[in-house]
Amino acid sequence: MLKTGAYTVPKEVSDLKPREIPCVIKAITTESKTSGTRKHYYVYERSKTGSGKIIGKIKDGKFCPNARGRQLLNEHDSTRKKTATEQKSETALLSDKELEMVKKTAHSLHVDADKLILPLKNYGEYAVVLSCTTDVLRRLRKFMSEYDARMIYTLSVIFFVQEYLPGGYVEDAYHASILSNKWPDLNINADEVRKYLKVLGNHQGSLSVLSQDLINESSGLTAINYHAVLTCPKQNDLDDYRNKFQRIEDGSIRIVQLYDAINEVPMTGEPYDGDLLFQDTVKDLLDIYDYPKRTIFLIDNQSYSERDMGLYRKGGTHFVASVPDREIISQAMRSSISFNNSFINWKINKYGEEPENIIQYRESTVKELENLYQTILDKKTQNQKPTAGCKDDETSQNPSQAAINRSHYGNDRVIMFRDEGIHRTLELDYSYDIKYDEGHTEEELSRIGPEFGLMILRTNLPKETSPAPDLYADYKKRWTMQTHYRFVENAIQFCNLDTSLNTSGYYVSQGLCFLLIPMGQIKAAMLKHIASSSSYVKDMSIKECLIRASHFKFVQGLDKQWHISISNDKDANLLHEMGVNVAEDIRVLNATQP
């Protein structure tokens, strides 16, 4: 529950708002069963009519700006006169650790740190990503010009790193990192990047060829999904509550992506208007590319459509689709929740495989379930009383009048699964709610309880080569795509990326969607490299790895040569573990500088 009426803000919180920007803080209280009552403090830009756009929040004792807040802070910094201390570092703002690092470097160079101007470059986090993702750049070079390949790769690396280590706008991140030294010919600033993305989105030839190459080399287990992302240009507090729309009157775009569920990499990225249904876009996507016969499409229940069943088997391909409750084959299957087979579902962790839950299941066909549904419908029609005043009720006298629309693919298999672990957990949760919520009753539990943990799948794969346990395991791999979309929506923050570039129009959105492909490949390569590393790195997340790597900086001394410096000695071997050759990077950097 959300309360927006109480705007009382303590003085200690009010003192944390940025003094450089005219703004006001509002308090918003939320209530939930798990976390109880919590108060959040949001900072709004002050306007002539009162409070304007949200520019950030007060969190952990400090002001945390969003994209709009960073823009205002940057505008303020660019207009005010800098102090002598600030003029000593034009490339980056130094944290306390970085200041300590500069002092160490100055001491090693026998120079007074207070009188030293040391240009600083972010090195470690970018060096790690570049080292792990050489194949991504190699593939881009295969289908694009050298400049385009490096431009797309550089933008993808910057956007990827910034989601774990936010660093301002694209141009700022580029010039503050070693990327500007490695590829100084790239024209990276907000306006030029917007223009470049528009051109990129307008020329789909090479992009389609690259996606086709990824499809040809894929595992074949292909998840397809339809995902909404934020595109409106204004920020407000709706975004902080994870609404899909930042303003009620604004729309969104939807990305339809093909995703390799085994290798965990995206293969395509196509934007469509948010008002279009999935069924109106999937035919377009499936017609663009050629799919190997080994392809198995994984379709979620929100994307399920009977009219698309022919598309998923076109050219000898197969599919596994989750059937929504609204479909008659699902209603027929759920009319009798019983099972005649079971298996153990195994989960994989860093220690190997271990049993997770018992899965019960029952198998049928589309034709059998349609016949069952027709029988149920006929009995229901016969039991209906004639309408008052009518001599004859034609529907009740002639059950065939209520005949259903049958599928063209009656031999498709339909399997109903129930995860007994999830089933028991949900039953216990509901039983607990009965004690405290009048809306939960024992009668309702007995009615809906059997469906807890239920999943119904439809497939055209033969039973001989794809038994039910294998189908269940294959479809569960589709959840790797959901993890990827959380990375897209929550980490990549597509809306903030869109806003910071002042983008508009279909072709810019298309260019941004294409960047999601190399970004996803970068993420997959990082995860694979970390998993294959020694125990020192193996247990790290991507975020922890990049944070630790960011302690490594390049500092230019009075001799005009670049030197490596680290503010955290315990991570001295991290770059070596991640395959980075620091000595070679320093040699190349010093050899190529003007």
XYZ file of C-alpha atoms in Angstrom:
594
model
C 0.000 0.000 0.000
C 1.259 3.451 -0.921
C 0.678 6.647 1.038
C 1.583 9.907 -0.636
C -0.040 12.403 1.723
C 2.608 12.694 4.416
C 5.418 14.942 3.193
C 7.041 15.645 6.579
C 10.809 15.419 6.132
C 13.267 15.418 9.074
C 15.910 18.134 9.052
C 18.760 15.615 8.876
C 17.230 14.262 5.657
C 16.465 17.706 4.237
C 20.113 18.711 4.720
C 21.157 15.936 2.312
C 19.472 17.413 -0.756
C 21.852 18.862 -3.387
C 22.505 22.556 -2.793
C 23.455 23.121 -6.431
C 19.905 22.421 -7.674
C 16.654 24.143 -6.574
C 14.731 21.144 -5.278
C 12.308 19.830 -2.670
C 12.132 16.513 -0.782
C 8.889 14.595 -0.355
C 8.337 11.611 1.932
C 6.350 8.627 0.667
C 5.369 5.778 2.993
C 4.916 2.189 1.814
C 3.470 -0.767 3.699
C 3.894 -4.482 2.996
C 3.551 -7.743 4.859
C 7.227 -8.595 4.541
C 9.003 -5.294 5.211
C 6.317 -3.480 7.227
C 6.070 0.307 7.059
C 8.923 2.098 5.288
C 9.435 5.740 4.412
C 11.180 6.804 1.201
C 12.456 10.308 0.465
C 12.291 11.493 -3.157
C 13.936 14.653 -4.445
C 11.976 16.736 -6.967
C 13.227 19.590 -9.107
C 11.598 22.866 -8.035
C 9.630 24.648 -10.771
C 7.509 27.789 -11.034
C 4.349 25.795 -10.384
C 5.762 23.772 -7.481
C 7.584 20.445 -7.685
C 8.616 19.152 -11.100
C 10.389 16.032 -12.253
C 11.948 13.601 -9.836
C 15.745 13.925 -9.873
C 16.693 11.227 -7.374
C 16.199 9.958 -3.849
C 17.833 10.120 -0.415
C 19.220 6.684 0.342
C 21.858 5.408 2.793
C 22.528 8.923 4.055
C 23.259 10.499 0.676
C 21.625 11.906 -2.450
C 21.368 9.336 -5.262
C 20.583 11.114 -8.549
C 18.770 9.561 -11.485
C 19.486 10.475 -15.133
C 17.758 13.856 -14.785
C 19.593 14.604 -11.548
C 22.970 13.755 -13.076
C 22.156 16.012 -16.024
C 21.413 18.963 -13.725
C 24.548 18.366 -11.682
C 26.648 18.189 -14.848
C 25.094 21.413 -16.153
C 25.875 23.128 -12.853
C 29.478 21.878 -12.898
C 29.984 23.081 -16.475
C 28.823 26.643 -15.706
C 30.484 27.336 -12.391
C 34.124 28.310 -11.970
C 36.282 25.385 -10.881
C 38.583 25.570 -7.885
C 42.303 25.108 -8.201
C 42.077 21.665 -6.649
C 39.390 20.559 -9.114
C 41.427 21.806 -12.063
C 44.169 19.348 -11.171
C 42.107 16.470 -12.547
C 40.174 17.123 -15.752
C 39.606 13.442 -16.522
C 37.783 12.239 -13.401
C 36.572 13.151 -9.945
C 38.756 11.331 -7.419
C 37.325 9.369 -4.534
C 39.159 9.087 -1.228
C 40.691 5.791 -2.339
C 41.801 7.301 -5.636
C 43.369 10.275 -3.847
C 45.288 7.859 -1.671
C 46.348 6.003 -4.805
C 47.628 9.222 -6.377
C 49.674 9.927 -3.264
C 51.209 6.437 -3.463
C 52.036 6.932 -7.125
C 53.503 10.390 -6.495
C 55.657 8.948 -3.707
C 56.962 6.221 -6.013
C 57.810 8.931 -8.584
C 59.512 11.051 -5.880
C 57.087 13.913 -6.556
C 55.103 16.066 -4.142
C 51.473 14.939 -4.554
C 50.103 18.386 -3.657
C 51.933 19.947 -6.595
C 51.304 17.160 -9.052
C 48.667 17.051 -11.805
C 48.111 13.375 -12.588
C 45.761 12.538 -15.482
C 43.777 9.482 -14.438
C 42.199 6.776 -16.597
C 39.720 4.102 -15.532
C 41.468 0.889 -16.484
C 40.739 -2.299 -14.553
C 37.001 -2.726 -15.152
C 37.352 -2.058 -18.897
C 40.468 -4.203 -19.250
C 38.642 -7.175 -17.718
C 35.682 -6.833 -20.096
C 37.917 -6.360 -23.154
C 39.990 -9.405 -22.227
C 36.959 -11.699 -21.821
C 35.020 -10.571 -24.902
C 37.462 -10.618 -27.821
C 35.124 -13.029 -29.658
C 32.340 -10.446 -29.579
C 34.490 -7.907 -31.422
C 35.741 -10.585 -33.820
C 32.178 -11.478 -34.814
C 31.251 -7.827 -35.365
C 34.298 -7.375 -37.596
C 33.170 -10.382 -39.618
C 30.036 -8.603 -40.855
C 30.769 -4.886 -40.492
C 33.372 -2.300 -41.333
C 36.252 -1.833 -38.904
C 34.905 1.491 -37.661
C 31.350 0.204 -37.189
C 32.573 -2.902 -35.385
C 34.692 -0.876 -32.942
C 31.962 1.744 -32.455
C 29.273 -0.824 -31.649
C 31.635 -2.816 -29.447
C 32.818 0.280 -27.548
C 29.275 1.516 -26.908
C 28.257 -1.959 -25.743
C 31.223 -2.178 -23.360
C 30.513 1.276 -21.902
C 26.807 0.587 -21.385
C 27.599 -2.822 -19.889
C 30.176 -1.519 -17.400
C 28.053 1.485 -16.447
C 25.206 -0.695 -15.236
C 27.456 -2.104 -12.521
C 29.620 0.995 -12.001
C 27.524 4.046 -12.981
C 29.748 6.731 -14.452
C 27.581 9.417 -16.036
C 26.990 9.928 -19.710
C 28.488 7.944 -22.565
C 30.897 10.691 -23.557
C 32.150 11.128 -19.967
C 32.715 7.399 -19.526
C 34.537 7.121 -22.858
C 37.013 9.941 -22.207
C 37.595 8.916 -18.577
C 38.546 5.362 -19.580
C 41.307 3.664 -21.542
C 38.847 3.219 -24.431
C 39.537 6.787 -25.593
C 43.250 5.932 -25.761
C 42.719 2.545 -27.371
C 40.383 3.867 -30.098
C 40.767 7.673 -30.183
C 39.155 7.987 -33.638
C 35.661 7.116 -32.395
C 33.285 10.082 -32.392
C 31.477 9.484 -29.103
C 29.265 12.169 -27.661
C 25.527 12.248 -26.954
C 24.499 13.887 -30.247
C 26.785 11.799 -32.429
C 25.814 8.568 -30.690
C 22.132 9.359 -31.259
C 22.813 10.021 -34.953
C 24.893 6.870 -35.213
C 22.179 4.709 -33.635
C 19.640 6.150 -36.057
C 21.858 5.256 -39.023
C 22.518 1.826 -37.488
C 18.809 1.159 -37.078
C 18.103 2.358 -40.625
C 20.543 -0.103 -42.217
C 19.385 -3.572 -41.230
C 21.334 -5.618 -43.788
C 24.498 -6.326 -41.804
C 22.532 -6.545 -38.552
C 20.284 -9.287 -39.961
C 23.288 -11.183 -41.331
C 24.943 -11.134 -37.905
C 21.746 -12.392 -36.234
C 21.433 -15.136 -38.849
C 25.007 -16.217 -38.086
C 24.177 -16.441 -34.381
C 21.058 -18.502 -35.157
C 23.054 -20.894 -37.366
C 25.622 -21.462 -34.595
C 23.101 -21.647 -31.747
C 22.288 -24.694 -29.641
C 18.826 -24.813 -31.235
C 16.927 -24.383 -27.962
C 15.501 -20.936 -28.757
C 13.398 -18.913 -26.345
C 11.225 -16.247 -27.899
C 9.742 -13.470 -25.835
C 7.886 -10.192 -26.063
C 9.092 -7.669 -23.507
C 8.012 -4.101 -22.736
C 10.658 -1.477 -21.980
C 10.412 2.155 -20.942
C 10.897 4.787 -23.606
C 9.188 7.954 -22.381
C 11.510 10.945 -21.886
C 10.412 12.156 -18.462
C 11.145 10.739 -15.008
C 8.843 10.615 -12.014
C 8.277 8.512 -8.939
C 6.268 5.850 -10.804
C 9.586 4.429 -12.001
C 10.722 3.838 -8.422
C 7.769 1.508 -7.901
C 8.746 -0.542 -10.960
C 5.810 0.585 -13.114
C 6.271 -0.237 -16.772
C 5.238 3.295 -17.715
C 6.849 6.357 -16.183
C 3.903 8.525 -17.199
C 0.381 7.238 -17.592
C -0.121 8.969 -20.938
C 3.136 7.683 -22.405
C 3.475 4.442 -24.341
C 6.302 1.962 -24.613
C 8.062 -0.132 -27.183
C 8.268 -3.886 -27.042
C 11.350 -5.879 -27.887
C 10.878 -9.284 -29.489
C 14.069 -11.264 -29.008
C 15.295 -14.733 -29.867
C 17.504 -16.093 -27.110
C 19.798 -19.128 -27.073
C 18.673 -20.813 -23.836
C 21.728 -23.097 -23.615
C 24.489 -20.589 -24.376
C 22.457 -17.814 -22.688
C 22.979 -15.184 -25.380
C 20.472 -13.051 -27.339
C 20.467 -13.538 -31.099
C 18.045 -10.863 -32.331
C 16.478 -7.636 -31.129
C 13.457 -6.177 -32.924
C 11.417 -3.223 -31.535
C 7.691 -2.934 -32.092
C 5.041 -0.465 -30.990
C 3.822 -1.220 -27.480
C 0.194 -1.397 -28.636
C 0.853 -4.349 -30.935
C 0.086 -7.868 -29.755
C 2.755 -10.560 -29.777
C 0.790 -12.523 -32.355
C 1.021 -9.566 -34.748
C 4.815 -9.465 -34.575
C 5.946 -13.085 -34.276
C 5.178 -13.887 -37.932
C 7.347 -10.976 -39.012
C 10.226 -12.171 -36.819
C 9.992 -15.804 -37.910
C 9.867 -14.835 -41.598
C 13.046 -12.712 -41.447
C 15.435 -15.549 -40.590
C 16.055 -19.160 -41.587
C 16.045 -21.658 -38.734
C 17.902 -25.002 -38.612
C 15.689 -28.085 -38.239
C 17.168 -28.665 -34.777
C 15.481 -25.475 -33.562
C 13.038 -25.892 -30.664
C 11.106 -22.708 -29.868
C 10.252 -22.138 -26.202
C 7.031 -20.111 -25.922
C 5.577 -18.699 -22.687
C 1.836 -18.678 -21.966
C 1.491 -14.928 -22.550
C 2.798 -15.387 -26.095
C 0.724 -18.504 -26.834
C -1.649 -18.368 -29.802
C -3.346 -21.198 -31.666
C -2.924 -19.404 -34.993
C 0.876 -19.357 -34.547
C 1.205 -23.124 -34.040
C 1.871 -23.560 -37.739
C 4.687 -21.002 -37.730
C 6.666 -22.837 -35.055
C 6.765 -26.075 -37.082
C 7.464 -24.419 -40.438
C 10.506 -25.924 -42.151
C 10.709 -28.899 -39.785
C 11.297 -26.985 -36.547
C 9.644 -27.832 -33.225
C 8.274 -26.001 -30.197
C 7.427 -26.363 -26.517
C 4.730 -23.908 -25.425
C 3.167 -23.156 -22.046
C -0.625 -23.287 -22.450
C -2.567 -20.465 -20.735
C -5.666 -21.161 -18.631
C -7.971 -19.552 -21.202
C -7.324 -22.257 -23.833
C -9.867 -25.071 -24.081
C -7.168 -27.780 -23.965
C -5.965 -26.321 -20.669
C -9.506 -26.197 -19.261
C -10.112 -29.781 -20.339
C -6.847 -30.984 -18.807
C -7.546 -29.172 -15.540
C -11.078 -30.572 -15.339
C -9.502 -33.636 -13.755
C -6.266 -32.957 -11.910
C -4.770 -36.412 -11.610
C -1.379 -37.872 -12.490
C -0.071 -41.265 -13.558
C 3.693 -40.651 -13.783
C 6.420 -38.831 -11.873
C 10.135 -38.047 -11.944
C 12.706 -36.217 -9.834
C 13.786 -32.771 -10.987
C 17.512 -32.191 -10.489
C 19.108 -28.807 -10.037
C 22.720 -27.922 -10.799
C 24.861 -25.836 -8.462
C 28.586 -25.315 -8.022
C 28.827 -28.634 -6.172
C 27.143 -30.634 -8.927
C 23.628 -32.047 -9.305
C 21.228 -32.568 -6.440
C 17.539 -33.547 -6.304
C 15.168 -30.586 -6.028
C 11.512 -31.665 -6.197
C 9.254 -34.478 -7.332
C 7.353 -33.645 -10.520
C 4.097 -35.485 -11.258
C 2.619 -35.460 -14.744
C -0.086 -36.783 -17.053
C 0.034 -36.795 -20.857
C -2.672 -36.446 -23.509
C -3.119 -35.010 -27.023
C -4.852 -31.913 -28.373
C -7.493 -34.071 -30.100
C -8.313 -36.051 -26.951
C -8.628 -32.882 -24.883
C -10.824 -31.177 -27.496
C -13.125 -34.220 -27.461
C -13.241 -34.077 -23.673
C -14.016 -30.364 -23.704
C -16.768 -30.919 -26.287
C -18.294 -33.590 -24.061
C -18.211 -31.272 -21.058
C -19.725 -28.476 -23.120
C -22.493 -30.727 -24.464
C -23.446 -31.895 -20.962
C -23.500 -28.319 -19.726
C -25.697 -27.291 -22.682
C -28.130 -30.169 -22.096
C -28.464 -29.256 -18.439
C -29.384 -25.665 -19.200
C -33.076 -24.853 -18.642
C -35.051 -23.421 -21.599
C -35.413 -19.668 -21.595
C -38.710 -18.471 -20.074
C -41.310 -17.692 -22.748
C -39.571 -19.729 -25.450
C -41.238 -22.805 -26.904
C -37.972 -24.429 -27.761
C -34.391 -23.832 -26.814
C -32.439 -24.718 -29.956
C -29.110 -24.821 -28.154
C -30.282 -27.337 -25.567
C -32.037 -29.474 -28.184
C -29.027 -29.476 -30.529
C -25.683 -29.646 -28.697
C -23.776 -29.517 -31.980
C -24.724 -25.847 -32.136
C -22.063 -25.322 -29.420
C -19.272 -27.068 -31.365
C -15.778 -25.765 -30.632
C -13.157 -24.561 -33.091
C -10.732 -27.432 -33.369
C -7.004 -27.194 -33.926
C -5.400 -28.268 -37.197
C -2.761 -30.093 -35.161
C -4.710 -32.602 -33.092
C -1.740 -34.942 -32.666
C 0.290 -32.410 -30.656
C 1.169 -33.695 -27.210
C -0.141 -31.922 -24.094
C 1.457 -32.686 -20.712
C 0.296 -31.418 -17.328
C 3.085 -31.140 -14.737
C 2.886 -30.322 -11.039
C 5.923 -29.420 -8.948
C 5.113 -30.972 -5.561
C 7.594 -28.742 -3.718
C 6.006 -25.551 -5.045
C 2.549 -27.069 -4.545
C 3.140 -27.680 -0.826
C 4.747 -24.269 -0.306
C 1.830 -22.405 -1.882
C -0.693 -24.458 0.086
C 1.063 -23.589 3.347
C 1.217 -19.898 2.396
C -2.507 -19.858 1.628
C -3.338 -21.720 4.863
C -1.375 -19.102 6.788
C -3.294 -16.286 5.057
C -6.618 -17.880 6.067
C -5.897 -16.959 9.706
C -5.407 -13.261 8.975
C -7.386 -12.485 5.814
C -11.142 -12.967 5.498
C -10.764 -13.192 1.730
C -8.959 -16.523 2.126
C -11.143 -19.501 3.068
C -10.836 -23.274 3.416
C -13.452 -23.710 0.695
C -11.430 -21.590 -1.723
C -8.268 -23.525 -0.846
C -9.966 -26.845 -1.615
C -11.091 -25.419 -4.974
C -7.862 -23.821 -6.228
C -5.295 -25.704 -4.131
C -4.855 -28.652 -6.538
C -3.688 -26.208 -9.247
C -0.830 -24.789 -7.163
C 2.495 -25.555 -8.905
C 0.718 -26.611 -12.101
C 2.149 -26.118 -15.611
C 0.706 -27.380 -18.912
C 2.986 -27.721 -21.944
C 2.155 -28.375 -25.590
C 4.681 -29.684 -28.120
C 5.035 -31.270 -31.540
C 8.158 -33.166 -30.505
C 7.760 -36.976 -30.740
C 7.421 -38.915 -27.504
C 10.120 -41.395 -28.527
C 12.906 -38.810 -28.682
C 11.538 -36.254 -26.206
C 9.944 -37.856 -23.135
C 8.061 -35.667 -20.659
C 10.982 -35.189 -18.197
C 13.183 -33.884 -21.028
C 10.480 -31.469 -22.187
C 10.116 -30.146 -18.649
C 13.880 -29.645 -18.310
C 14.114 -27.909 -21.692
C 11.300 -25.499 -20.919
C 12.781 -24.648 -17.518
C 15.893 -23.438 -19.349
C 13.708 -20.683 -20.723
C 14.054 -18.935 -17.370
C 17.593 -17.938 -18.322
C 15.920 -15.497 -20.712
C 13.927 -13.996 -17.835
C 17.232 -13.401 -16.047
C 18.519 -11.726 -19.203
C 15.471 -9.437 -19.341
C 15.941 -8.438 -15.721
C 19.430 -7.436 -16.821
C 17.910 -5.457 -19.701
C 15.190 -3.719 -17.696
C 16.753 -3.277 -14.274
C 20.499 -3.193 -14.896
C 20.752 -1.770 -18.388
C 17.884 0.634 -17.572
C 16.851 1.026 -21.156
C 14.715 4.058 -20.302
C 17.593 6.025 -18.793
C 19.822 5.119 -21.711
C 17.110 6.358 -24.058
C 16.637 9.574 -22.101
C 20.335 10.433 -21.812
C 20.726 10.206 -25.583
C 17.625 12.307 -26.297
C 16.437 9.630 -28.689
C 13.227 9.509 -30.635
C 11.876 7.533 -33.528
C 11.823 3.923 -34.590
C 15.317 3.750 -36.092
C 17.063 4.985 -32.941
C 15.111 2.410 -30.931
C 16.154 -0.220 -33.482
C 19.791 0.779 -33.055
C 19.512 0.547 -29.276
C 17.806 -2.851 -29.539
C 20.657 -4.114 -31.670
C 23.147 -3.089 -28.960
C 21.381 -5.493 -26.620
C 22.821 -8.369 -28.692
C 26.549 -7.645 -28.115
C 25.760 -6.545 -24.555
C 24.138 -9.910 -23.881
C 27.119 -11.670 -25.459
C 29.455 -9.658 -23.215
C 27.484 -10.706 -20.142
C 27.547 -14.375 -21.170
C 31.296 -14.259 -21.886
C 31.976 -12.647 -18.498
C 29.957 -15.288 -16.660
C 31.696 -18.092 -18.558
C 35.172 -16.678 -17.871
C 34.467 -16.151 -14.167
C 33.085 -19.703 -13.822
C 36.230 -21.184 -15.409
C 38.645 -19.126 -13.291
C 40.404 -20.120 -10.090
C 38.611 -20.266 -6.745
C 39.730 -16.685 -6.029
C 37.491 -15.358 -8.826
C 35.083 -18.257 -9.342
C 32.676 -17.277 -6.564
C 32.473 -13.605 -7.622
C 29.493 -12.017 -9.337
C 30.077 -9.784 -12.354
C 29.449 -6.746 -10.183
C 31.979 -7.758 -7.539
C 34.562 -8.577 -10.188
C 34.159 -5.185 -11.896
C 34.171 -3.276 -8.605
C 37.415 -4.914 -7.549
C 38.924 -4.432 -10.990
C 38.004 -0.737 -10.880
C 40.653 -0.263 -8.158
C 43.233 -0.449 -10.945
C 43.877 2.906 -12.624
C 46.324 4.267 -15.165
C 48.094 7.413 -13.958
C 50.338 9.573 -16.156
C 53.444 10.837 -14.399
C 55.644 13.863 -15.040
C 57.627 11.736 -17.475
C 54.465 11.611 -19.660
C 54.447 7.840 -19.290
C 51.457 5.876 -18.039
C 51.817 3.811 -14.860
C 49.549 1.253 -13.199
C 48.331 2.075 -9.714
C 46.003 0.213 -7.387
C 44.150 1.475 -4.345
C 43.474 -2.006 -2.934
C 46.521 -4.276 -2.698
C 44.536 -7.447 -1.922
C 43.249 -7.496 -5.505
C 46.695 -7.216 -7.061
C 46.318 -10.578 -8.869
C 42.768 -10.055 -10.098
C 43.654 -8.766 -13.567
C 46.052 -11.665 -14.121
C 43.295 -14.123 -13.122
C 40.975 -12.512 -15.674
C 43.524 -12.822 -18.485
C 44.621 -9.172 -18.605
C 48.219 -8.465 -19.681
C 48.905 -5.217 -17.790
C 52.504 -4.847 -19.016
C 51.435 -5.142 -22.646
C 48.586 -2.645 -22.166
C 50.989 -0.107 -20.651
C 53.494 -0.653 -23.468
C 50.846 -0.167 -26.179
C 49.375 2.876 -24.444
C 52.725 4.589 -24.079
C 53.707 3.700 -27.653
C 50.527 5.108 -29.210
C 50.139 8.329 -27.225
C 50.932 11.571 -29.114
